[in-house]
CSV table of C-alpha atoms in Angstrom, one decimal:
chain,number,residue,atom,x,y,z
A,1,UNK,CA,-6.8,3.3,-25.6
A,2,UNK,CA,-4.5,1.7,-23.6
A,3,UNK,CA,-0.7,2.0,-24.5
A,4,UNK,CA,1.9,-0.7,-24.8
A,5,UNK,CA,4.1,-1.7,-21.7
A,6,UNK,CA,7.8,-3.0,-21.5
A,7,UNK,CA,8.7,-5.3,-18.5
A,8,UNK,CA,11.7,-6.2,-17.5
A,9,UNK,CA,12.6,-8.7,-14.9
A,10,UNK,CA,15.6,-8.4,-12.8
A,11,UNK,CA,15.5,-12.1,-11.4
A,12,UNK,CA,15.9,-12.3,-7.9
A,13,UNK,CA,15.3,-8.8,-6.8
A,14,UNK,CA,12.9,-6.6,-9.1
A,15,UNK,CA,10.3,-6.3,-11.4
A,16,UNK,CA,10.2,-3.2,-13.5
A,17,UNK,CA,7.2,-1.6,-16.0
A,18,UNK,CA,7.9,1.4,-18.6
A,19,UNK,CA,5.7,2.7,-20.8
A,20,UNK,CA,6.2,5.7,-23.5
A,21,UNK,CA,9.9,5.8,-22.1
A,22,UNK,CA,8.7,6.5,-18.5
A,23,UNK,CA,9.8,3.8,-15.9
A,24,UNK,CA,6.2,3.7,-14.5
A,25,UNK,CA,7.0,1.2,-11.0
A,26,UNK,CA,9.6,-1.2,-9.8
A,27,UNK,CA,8.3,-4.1,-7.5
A,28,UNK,CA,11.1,-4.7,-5.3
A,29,UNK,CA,10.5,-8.3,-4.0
A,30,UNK,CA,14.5,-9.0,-2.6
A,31,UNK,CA,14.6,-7.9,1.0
A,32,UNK,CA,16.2,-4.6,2.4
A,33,UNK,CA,19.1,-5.4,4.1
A,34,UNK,CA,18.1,-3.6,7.5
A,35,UNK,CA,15.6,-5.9,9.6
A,36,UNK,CA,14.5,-3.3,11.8
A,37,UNK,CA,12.5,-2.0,8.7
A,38,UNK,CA,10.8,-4.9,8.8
A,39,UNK,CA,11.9,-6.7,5.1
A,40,UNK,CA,9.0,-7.2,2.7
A,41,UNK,CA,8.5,-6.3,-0.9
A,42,UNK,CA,7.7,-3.1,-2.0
A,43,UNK,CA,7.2,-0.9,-5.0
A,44,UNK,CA,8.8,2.4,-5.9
A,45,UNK,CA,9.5,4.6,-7.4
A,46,UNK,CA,5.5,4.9,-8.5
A,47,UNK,CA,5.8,7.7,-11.6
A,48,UNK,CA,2.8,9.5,-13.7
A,49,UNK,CA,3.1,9.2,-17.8
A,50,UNK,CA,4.9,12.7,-17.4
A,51,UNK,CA,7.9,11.0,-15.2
A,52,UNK,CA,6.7,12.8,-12.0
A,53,UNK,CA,7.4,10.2,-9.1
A,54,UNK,CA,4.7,10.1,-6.6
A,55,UNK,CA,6.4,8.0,-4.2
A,56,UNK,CA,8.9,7.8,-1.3
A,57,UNK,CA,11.7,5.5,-0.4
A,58,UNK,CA,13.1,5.9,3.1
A,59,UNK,CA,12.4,9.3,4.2
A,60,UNK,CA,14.3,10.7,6.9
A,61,UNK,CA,11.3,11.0,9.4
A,62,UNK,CA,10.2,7.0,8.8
A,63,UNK,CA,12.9,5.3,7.0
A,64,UNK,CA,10.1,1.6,7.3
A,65,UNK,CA,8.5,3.8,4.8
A,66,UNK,CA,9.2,2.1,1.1
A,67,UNK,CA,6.3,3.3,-1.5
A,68,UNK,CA,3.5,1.3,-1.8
A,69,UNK,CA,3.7,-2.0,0.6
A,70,UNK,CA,1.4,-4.3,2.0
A,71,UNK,CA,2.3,-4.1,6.1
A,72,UNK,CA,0.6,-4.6,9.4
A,73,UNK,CA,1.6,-2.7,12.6
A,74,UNK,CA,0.4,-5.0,15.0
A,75,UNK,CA,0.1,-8.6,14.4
A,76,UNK,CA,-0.5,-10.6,17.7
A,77,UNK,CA,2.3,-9.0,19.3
A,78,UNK,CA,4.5,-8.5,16.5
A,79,UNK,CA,5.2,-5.4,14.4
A,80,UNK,CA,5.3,-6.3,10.6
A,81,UNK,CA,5.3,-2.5,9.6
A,82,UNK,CA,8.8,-1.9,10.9
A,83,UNK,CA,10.6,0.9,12.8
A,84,UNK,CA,9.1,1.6,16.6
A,85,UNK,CA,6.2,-0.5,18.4
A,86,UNK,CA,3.7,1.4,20.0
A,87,UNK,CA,3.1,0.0,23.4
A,88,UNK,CA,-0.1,0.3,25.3
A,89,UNK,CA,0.9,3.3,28.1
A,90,UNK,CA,4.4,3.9,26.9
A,91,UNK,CA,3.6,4.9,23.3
A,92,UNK,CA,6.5,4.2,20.8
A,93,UNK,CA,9.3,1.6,21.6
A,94,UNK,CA,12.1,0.7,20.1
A,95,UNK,CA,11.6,-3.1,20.0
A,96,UNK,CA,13.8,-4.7,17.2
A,97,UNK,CA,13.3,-7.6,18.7
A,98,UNK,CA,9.3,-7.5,17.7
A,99,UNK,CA,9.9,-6.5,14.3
A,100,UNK,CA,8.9,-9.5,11.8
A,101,UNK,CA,9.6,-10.1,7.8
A,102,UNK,CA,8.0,-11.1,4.9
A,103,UNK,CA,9.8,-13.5,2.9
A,104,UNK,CA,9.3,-13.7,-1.4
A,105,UNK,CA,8.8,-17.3,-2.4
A,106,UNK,CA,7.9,-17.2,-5.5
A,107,UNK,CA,6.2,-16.4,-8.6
A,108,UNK,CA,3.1,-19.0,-9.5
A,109,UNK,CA,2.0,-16.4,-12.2
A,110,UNK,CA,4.0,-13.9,-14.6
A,111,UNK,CA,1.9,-12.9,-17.4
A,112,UNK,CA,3.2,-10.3,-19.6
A,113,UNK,CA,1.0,-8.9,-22.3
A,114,UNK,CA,1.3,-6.1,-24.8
A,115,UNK,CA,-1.1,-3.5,-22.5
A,116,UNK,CA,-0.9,-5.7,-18.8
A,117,UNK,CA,1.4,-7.3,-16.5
A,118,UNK,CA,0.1,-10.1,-14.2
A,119,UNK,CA,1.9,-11.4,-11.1
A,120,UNK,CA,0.4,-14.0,-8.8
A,121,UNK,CA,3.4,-13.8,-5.7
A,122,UNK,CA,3.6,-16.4,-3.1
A,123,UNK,CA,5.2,-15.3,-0.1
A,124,UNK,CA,5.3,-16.1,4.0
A,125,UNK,CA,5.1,-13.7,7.1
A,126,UNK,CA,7.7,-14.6,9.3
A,127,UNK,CA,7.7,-13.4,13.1
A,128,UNK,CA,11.2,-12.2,14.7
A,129,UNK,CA,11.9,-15.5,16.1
A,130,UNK,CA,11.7,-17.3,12.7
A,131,UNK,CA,8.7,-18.8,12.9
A,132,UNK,CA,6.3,-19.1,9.9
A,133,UNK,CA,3.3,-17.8,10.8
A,134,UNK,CA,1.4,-17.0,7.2
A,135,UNK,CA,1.2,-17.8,3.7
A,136,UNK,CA,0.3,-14.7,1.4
A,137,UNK,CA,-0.7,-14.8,-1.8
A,138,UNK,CA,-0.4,-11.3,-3.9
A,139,UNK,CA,-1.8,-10.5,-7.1
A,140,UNK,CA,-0.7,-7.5,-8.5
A,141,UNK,CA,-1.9,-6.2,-12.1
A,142,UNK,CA,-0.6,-3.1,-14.3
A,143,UNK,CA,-3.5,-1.9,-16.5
A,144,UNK,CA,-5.0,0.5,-18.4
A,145,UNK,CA,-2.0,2.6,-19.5
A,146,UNK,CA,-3.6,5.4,-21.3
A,147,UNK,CA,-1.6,8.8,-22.5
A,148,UNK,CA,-4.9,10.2,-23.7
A,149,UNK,CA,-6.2,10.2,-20.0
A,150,UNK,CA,-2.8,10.8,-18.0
A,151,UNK,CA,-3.0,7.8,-16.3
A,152,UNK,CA,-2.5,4.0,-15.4
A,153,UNK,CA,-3.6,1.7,-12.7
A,154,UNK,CA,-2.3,-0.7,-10.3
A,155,UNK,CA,-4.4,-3.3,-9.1
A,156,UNK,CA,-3.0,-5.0,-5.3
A,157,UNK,CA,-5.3,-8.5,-3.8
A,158,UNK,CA,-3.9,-10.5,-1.1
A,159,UNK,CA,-5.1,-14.0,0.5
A,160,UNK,CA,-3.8,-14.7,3.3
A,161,UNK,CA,-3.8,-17.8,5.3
A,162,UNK,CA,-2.8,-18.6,9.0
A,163,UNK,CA,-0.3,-21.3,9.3
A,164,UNK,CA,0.4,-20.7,12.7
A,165,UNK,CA,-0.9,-22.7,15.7
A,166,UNK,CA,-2.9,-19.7,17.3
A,167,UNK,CA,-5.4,-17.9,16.0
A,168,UNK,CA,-3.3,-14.2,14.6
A,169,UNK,CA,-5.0,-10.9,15.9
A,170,UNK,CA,-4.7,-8.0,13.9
A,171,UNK,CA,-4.0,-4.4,15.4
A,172,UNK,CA,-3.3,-0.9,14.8
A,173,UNK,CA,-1.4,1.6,17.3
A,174,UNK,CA,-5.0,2.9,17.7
A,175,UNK,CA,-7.0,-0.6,18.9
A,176,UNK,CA,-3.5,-0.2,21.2
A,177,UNK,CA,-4.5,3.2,22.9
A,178,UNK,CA,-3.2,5.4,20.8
A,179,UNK,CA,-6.1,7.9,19.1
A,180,UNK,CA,-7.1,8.3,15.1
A,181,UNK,CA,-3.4,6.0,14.4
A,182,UNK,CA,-5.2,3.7,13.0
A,183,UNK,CA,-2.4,2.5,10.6
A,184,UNK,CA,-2.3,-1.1,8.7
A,185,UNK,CA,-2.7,-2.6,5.5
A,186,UNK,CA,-1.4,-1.2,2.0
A,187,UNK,CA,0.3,1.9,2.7
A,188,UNK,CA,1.5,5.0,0.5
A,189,UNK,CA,4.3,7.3,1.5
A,190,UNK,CA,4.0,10.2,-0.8
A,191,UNK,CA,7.3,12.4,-1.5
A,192,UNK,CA,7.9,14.9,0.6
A,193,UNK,CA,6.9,17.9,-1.7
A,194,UNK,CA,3.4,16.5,-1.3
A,195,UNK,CA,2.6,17.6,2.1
A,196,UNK,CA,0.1,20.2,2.1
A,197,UNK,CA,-1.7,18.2,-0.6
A,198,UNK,CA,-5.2,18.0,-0.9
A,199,UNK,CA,-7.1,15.2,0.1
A,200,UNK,CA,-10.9,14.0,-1.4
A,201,UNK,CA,-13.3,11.5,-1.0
A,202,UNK,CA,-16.9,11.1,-2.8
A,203,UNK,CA,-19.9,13.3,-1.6
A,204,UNK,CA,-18.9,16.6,0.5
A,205,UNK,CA,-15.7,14.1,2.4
A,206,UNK,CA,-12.5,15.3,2.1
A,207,UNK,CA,-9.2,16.8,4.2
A,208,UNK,CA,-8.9,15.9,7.4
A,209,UNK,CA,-12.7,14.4,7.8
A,210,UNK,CA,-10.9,11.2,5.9
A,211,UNK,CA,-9.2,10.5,8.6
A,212,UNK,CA,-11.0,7.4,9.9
A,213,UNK,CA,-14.0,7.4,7.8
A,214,UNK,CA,-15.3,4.7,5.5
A,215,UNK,CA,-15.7,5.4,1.9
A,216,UNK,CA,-14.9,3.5,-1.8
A,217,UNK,CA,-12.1,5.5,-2.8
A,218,UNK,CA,-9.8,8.5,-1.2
A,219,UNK,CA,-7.6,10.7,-3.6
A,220,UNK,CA,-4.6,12.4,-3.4
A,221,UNK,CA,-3.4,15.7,-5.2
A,222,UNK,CA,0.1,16.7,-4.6
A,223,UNK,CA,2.2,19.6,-6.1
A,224,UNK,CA,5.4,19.0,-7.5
A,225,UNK,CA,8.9,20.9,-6.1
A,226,UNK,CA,10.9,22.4,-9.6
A,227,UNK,CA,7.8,22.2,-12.2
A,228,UNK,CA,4.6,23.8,-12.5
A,229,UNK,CA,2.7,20.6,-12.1
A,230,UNK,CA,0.5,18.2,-9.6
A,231,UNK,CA,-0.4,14.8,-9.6
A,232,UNK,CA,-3.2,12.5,-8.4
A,233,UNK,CA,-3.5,9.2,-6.8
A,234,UNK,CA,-6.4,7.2,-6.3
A,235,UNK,CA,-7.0,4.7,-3.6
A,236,UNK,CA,-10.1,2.7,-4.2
A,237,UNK,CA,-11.8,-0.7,-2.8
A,238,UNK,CA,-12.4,-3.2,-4.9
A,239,UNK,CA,-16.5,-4.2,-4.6
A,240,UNK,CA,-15.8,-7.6,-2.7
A,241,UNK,CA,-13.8,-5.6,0.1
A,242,UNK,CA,-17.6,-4.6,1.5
A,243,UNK,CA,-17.9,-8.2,2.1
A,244,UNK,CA,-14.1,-8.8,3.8
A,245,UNK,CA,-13.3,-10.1,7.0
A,246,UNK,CA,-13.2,-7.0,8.3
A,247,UNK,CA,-14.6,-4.0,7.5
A,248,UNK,CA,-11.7,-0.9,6.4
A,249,UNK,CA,-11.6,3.0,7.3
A,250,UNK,CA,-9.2,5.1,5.9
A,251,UNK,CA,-6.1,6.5,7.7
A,252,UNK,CA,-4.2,9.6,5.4
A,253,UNK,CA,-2.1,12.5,6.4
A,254,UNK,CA,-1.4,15.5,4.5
A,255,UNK,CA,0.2,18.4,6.4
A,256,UNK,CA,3.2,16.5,8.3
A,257,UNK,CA,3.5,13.3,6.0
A,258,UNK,CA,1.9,13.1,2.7
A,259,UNK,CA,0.6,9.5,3.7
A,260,UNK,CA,-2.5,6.8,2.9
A,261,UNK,CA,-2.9,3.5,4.3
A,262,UNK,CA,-5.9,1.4,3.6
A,263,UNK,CA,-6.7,0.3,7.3
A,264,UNK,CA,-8.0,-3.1,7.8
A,265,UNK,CA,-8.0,-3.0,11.6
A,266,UNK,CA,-8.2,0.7,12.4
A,267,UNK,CA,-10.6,1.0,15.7
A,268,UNK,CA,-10.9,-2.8,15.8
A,269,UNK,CA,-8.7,-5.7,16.3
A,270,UNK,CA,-10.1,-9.0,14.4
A,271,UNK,CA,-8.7,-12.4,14.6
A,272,UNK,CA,-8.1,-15.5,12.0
A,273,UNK,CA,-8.1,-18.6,13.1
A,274,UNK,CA,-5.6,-21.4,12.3
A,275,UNK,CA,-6.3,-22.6,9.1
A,276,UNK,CA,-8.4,-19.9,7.9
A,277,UNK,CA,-7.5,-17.1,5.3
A,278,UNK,CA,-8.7,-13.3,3.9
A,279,UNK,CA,-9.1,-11.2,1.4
A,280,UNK,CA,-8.8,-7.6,0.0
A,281,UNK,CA,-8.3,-6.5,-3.2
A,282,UNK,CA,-7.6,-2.6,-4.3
A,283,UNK,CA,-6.8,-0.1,-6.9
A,284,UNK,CA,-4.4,2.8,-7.3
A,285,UNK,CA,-4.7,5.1,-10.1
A,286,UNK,CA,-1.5,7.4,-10.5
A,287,UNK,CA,-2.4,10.2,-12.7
A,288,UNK,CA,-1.3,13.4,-14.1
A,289,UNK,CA,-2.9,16.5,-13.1
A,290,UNK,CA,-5.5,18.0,-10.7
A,291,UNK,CA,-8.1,15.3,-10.7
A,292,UNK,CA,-11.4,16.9,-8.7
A,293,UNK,CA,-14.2,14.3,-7.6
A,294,UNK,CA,-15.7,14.5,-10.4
A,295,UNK,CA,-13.3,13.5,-12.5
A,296,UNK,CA,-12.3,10.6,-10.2
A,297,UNK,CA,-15.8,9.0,-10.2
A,298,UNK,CA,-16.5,9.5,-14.1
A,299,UNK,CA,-13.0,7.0,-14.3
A,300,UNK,CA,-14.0,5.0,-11.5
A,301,UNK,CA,-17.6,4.7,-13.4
A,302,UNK,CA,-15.5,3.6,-16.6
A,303,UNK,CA,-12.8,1.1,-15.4
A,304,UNK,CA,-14.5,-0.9,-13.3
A,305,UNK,CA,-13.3,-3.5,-11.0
């Protein structure tokens, strides 16, 4: 059974969910105050039923890295990731200059129920130079809250729309030369007391063969620093994401930094045209415990999409 959820709403900056006494996420919609780290909402700190966190803020190797965000590296010329620009030939740059925003505009839905919180977001992508150049909107729900199971789940859409007068081409540092950096889309940064973790994926996938595969869902078992304890995340595409514009691989590091990005453009640039919009929708389960695959697709099997 699902337990009950407290939200509270810190208007103008964040949106906070606790459950059992455990401060479960923050969605941080007001924007960072360094622009060179590209400003866009994010969430952390991400936290199991125990109180575990499972997510970083600003680590010391990638300080662009906030939790869980919805980013793009390369975006017709523009980096909406934050931090350095890889550059065809020169690899990384440091190119403030190319370093764009994403700007909260809004709610249009905030539904707060006893067991789920609802938020329909509106915001824009905004290049360096000021100019508009999408329309987003994110749907983010907080479900199935269960002690018996050690868990709860995130669910993350967006729909996004070009509003710019040219058609926006979407990148990775990989369609850019660089090899298997295939990094875009919703991105984890796991603490740093993760690396090492161990990385699955359904059938006999798993470690470092993730790296730039396709599969439904990729999951992430870390071991906590201090106490005698792991803890799993669960990635997993949503069954209209086989359908999407473009069609996703996985990017995820363990041994260096405990990282998972959901690529949408990994080997692949793809373009949307003026006017035109797409969608992905997602899941992240954050879970106590040592899940195996087994265990992962017996609750992806029961709490379907």
């Amino acid at each position: 059974m699902s337990a009950p959820i407290t939200v509270t709403h810190r208007h103008g900056e964040r949106v906070t969910v606790e459950a059992a006494g455990v401060e479960l996420l923050s969605y941080v919609y007001k924007p960072d105050a360094a622009a060179y780290e590209s400003r866009k909402p994010y969430t952390h700190p991400l936290r199991t039923l125990a109180g575990r966190q499972v997510s970083a803020y600003r680590p010391s190797d990638h300080r662009w890295h906030k939790g869980l965000q919805m980013t793009s590296s390369h975006l017709s010329g523009q980096n909406f990731w934050g931090g350095w620009t890889y550059v065809p030939g020169d690899r990384y740059q440091d190119l403030p200059g190319l370093v764009g925003s994403m700007r909260h505009d809004g709610f249009e839905e905030f539904a707060v129920e006893d067991e789920s919180l609802t938020l329909g977001e509106k915001l824009t992508w905004v290049e360096n130079g000021g100019a508009e150049w999408a329309r987003e909107r994110r749907d983010l729900v907080v479900h199935s809250v269960a002690p018996d199971e050690g868990s709860w789940a995130l669910d993350w859409a967006i729909t996004l729309t070009n509003i710019h007068d040219a058609p926006l081409e979407f990148g990775s540092p990989t369609t850019a030369g660089r090899e298997m950096a295939g990094y875009t889309g919703l991105h984890w940064r796991g603490p740093r007391e993760f690396s090492g973790g161990e990385v699955l994926g359904p059938g006999e996938l798993g470690g470092e063969k993730m790296m730039g595969r396709q599969a439904p869902w990729l999951a992430f078992v870390g071991e906590h620093d201090e106490v005698d304890a792991k803890s799993t995340l669960v990635f997993a595409h949503a069954p209209e994401n086989d359908h999407a514009i473009h069609e996703s691989h996985w990017f995820v590091r363990s041994h260096d930094i405990p990282t998972v990005a959901i690529s949408w453009a990994f080997f692949d640039e793809f373009t949307v045209a003026p006017g035109e919009s797409f969608h992905y929708r997602y899941r992240v389960v954050v879970a106590d415990g040592d899940w195996d695959r087994d265990r992962v697709g017996h609750y992806l099997k029961t709490h379907e999409f």
